[in-house]
Amino acid sequence: MKKLQKETLTNLCDQLASHPWHDEEIEELVHPKLGIITGFQELLDQLEVLRKTDLGHTPPAMSVQKGN
């Protein structure tokens, strides 16, 4: 997987313009400095690991139980 470039994310935000993105917000996603959110590259890396995981050997998730 190629490393995320700010230009790629900027173009994506322009095409999916339901939210007005500011340059500072996009910069924080590409190069997080505040430590509040996970960087987009880290998220993409985690999704890549999940994509390569054989889920056929993963036990099913436990059911969600409704509280009383």
PDB file of C-alpha atoms in Angstrom:
ATOM      1  CA  MET A   1       0.000   0.000   0.000  1.00  0.00           C
ATOM      2  CA  LYS A   2       1.250   3.449  -0.851  1.00  0.00           C
ATOM      3  CA  LYS A   3       1.679   5.944   1.954  1.00  0.00           C
ATOM      4  CA  LEU A   4      -1.165   8.447   2.212  1.00  0.00           C
ATOM      5  CA  GLN A   5      -0.431  11.777   0.581  1.00  0.00           C
ATOM      6  CA  LYS A   6      -2.170  14.951   1.718  1.00  0.00           C
ATOM      7  CA  GLU A   7      -3.116  15.696  -1.900  1.00  0.00           C
ATOM      8  CA  THR A   8      -5.011  12.380  -2.114  1.00  0.00           C
ATOM      9  CA  LEU A   9      -7.054  13.158   0.984  1.00  0.00           C
ATOM     10  CA  THR A  10      -7.660  16.740  -0.159  1.00  0.00           C
ATOM     11  CA  ASN A  11      -9.017  15.482  -3.485  1.00  0.00           C
ATOM     12  CA  LEU A  12     -11.239  12.969  -1.691  1.00  0.00           C
ATOM     13  CA  CYS A  13     -12.617  15.685   0.599  1.00  0.00           C
ATOM     14  CA  ASP A  14     -13.289  17.877  -2.437  1.00  0.00           C
ATOM     15  CA  GLN A  15     -15.231  15.101  -4.170  1.00  0.00           C
ATOM     16  CA  LEU A  16     -17.187  14.164  -1.032  1.00  0.00           C
ATOM     17  CA  ALA A  17     -17.898  17.718  -0.088  1.00  0.00           C
ATOM     18  CA  SER A  18     -20.766  17.175   2.339  1.00  0.00           C
ATOM     19  CA  HIS A  19     -18.547  18.642   5.060  1.00  0.00           C
ATOM     20  CA  PRO A  20     -16.442  21.775   4.614  1.00  0.00           C
ATOM     21  CA  TRP A  21     -12.896  20.550   5.381  1.00  0.00           C
ATOM     22  CA  HIS A  22     -10.269  23.006   6.488  1.00  0.00           C
ATOM     23  CA  ASP A  23      -6.637  22.542   5.579  1.00  0.00           C
ATOM     24  CA  GLU A  24      -5.704  22.161   9.265  1.00  0.00           C
ATOM     25  CA  GLU A  25      -8.165  19.258   9.655  1.00  0.00           C
ATOM     26  CA  ILE A  26      -6.758  17.428   6.648  1.00  0.00           C
ATOM     27  CA  GLU A  27      -3.205  18.069   7.827  1.00  0.00           C
ATOM     28  CA  GLU A  28      -4.084  16.590  11.244  1.00  0.00           C
ATOM     29  CA  LEU A  29      -5.424  13.445   9.538  1.00  0.00           C
ATOM     30  CA  VAL A  30      -2.269  13.049   7.458  1.00  0.00           C
ATOM     31  CA  HIS A  31       0.272  14.110  10.084  1.00  0.00           C
ATOM     32  CA  PRO A  32      -1.405  14.031  13.532  1.00  0.00           C
ATOM     33  CA  LYS A  33       0.229  16.383  15.995  1.00  0.00           C
ATOM     34  CA  LEU A  34      -2.438  16.860  18.655  1.00  0.00           C
ATOM     35  CA  GLY A  35      -2.682  13.181  19.631  1.00  0.00           C
ATOM     36  CA  ILE A  36      -6.458  13.380  19.853  1.00  0.00           C
ATOM     37  CA  ILE A  37      -7.336  11.342  16.791  1.00  0.00           C
ATOM     38  CA  THR A  38      -5.772   8.435  14.984  1.00  0.00           C
ATOM     39  CA  GLY A  39      -4.019   9.422  11.814  1.00  0.00           C
ATOM     40  CA  PHE A  40      -5.647   8.288   8.593  1.00  0.00           C
ATOM     41  CA  GLN A  41      -2.475   6.432   7.563  1.00  0.00           C
ATOM     42  CA  GLU A  42      -2.557   4.405  10.793  1.00  0.00           C
ATOM     43  CA  LEU A  43      -6.208   3.540  10.143  1.00  0.00           C
ATOM     44  CA  LEU A  44      -5.358   2.467   6.586  1.00  0.00           C
ATOM     45  CA  ASP A  45      -2.479   0.331   7.887  1.00  0.00           C
ATOM     46  CA  GLN A  46      -4.796  -1.393  10.371  1.00  0.00           C
ATOM     47  CA  LEU A  47      -7.376  -2.031   7.650  1.00  0.00           C
ATOM     48  CA  GLU A  48      -4.640  -3.543   5.476  1.00  0.00           C
ATOM     49  CA  VAL A  49      -3.697  -5.960   8.291  1.00  0.00           C
ATOM     50  CA  LEU A  50      -7.376  -6.871   8.700  1.00  0.00           C
ATOM     51  CA  ARG A  51      -7.718  -7.362   4.934  1.00  0.00           C
ATOM     52  CA  LYS A  52      -4.824  -9.831   4.962  1.00  0.00           C
ATOM     53  CA  THR A  53      -6.171 -11.734   7.990  1.00  0.00           C
ATOM     54  CA  ASP A  54      -7.845 -15.069   7.266  1.00  0.00           C
ATOM     55  CA  LEU A  55     -11.154 -14.505   8.997  1.00  0.00           C
ATOM     56  CA  GLY A  56     -12.067 -18.147   8.391  1.00  0.00           C
ATOM     57  CA  HIS A  57      -9.891 -19.042  11.375  1.00  0.00           C
ATOM     58  CA  THR A  58     -11.302 -16.299  13.605  1.00  0.00           C
ATOM     59  CA  PRO A  59     -13.961 -17.408  16.098  1.00  0.00           C
ATOM     60  CA  PRO A  60     -17.339 -15.699  15.763  1.00  0.00           C
ATOM     61  CA  ALA A  61     -17.980 -12.648  17.882  1.00  0.00           C
ATOM     62  CA  MET A  62     -20.010 -13.040  21.007  1.00  0.00           C
ATOM     63  CA  SER A  63     -23.631 -12.030  20.774  1.00  0.00           C
ATOM     64  CA  VAL A  64     -24.693  -8.708  22.165  1.00  0.00           C
ATOM     65  CA  GLN A  65     -26.863  -9.164  25.199  1.00  0.00           C
ATOM     66  CA  LYS A  66     -29.553  -6.721  26.103  1.00  0.00           C
ATOM     67  CA  GLY A  67     -29.405  -5.345  29.663  1.00  0.00           C
ATOM     68  CA  ASN A  68     -32.390  -5.506  32.000  1.00  0.00           C
TER      69      ASN A  68
END
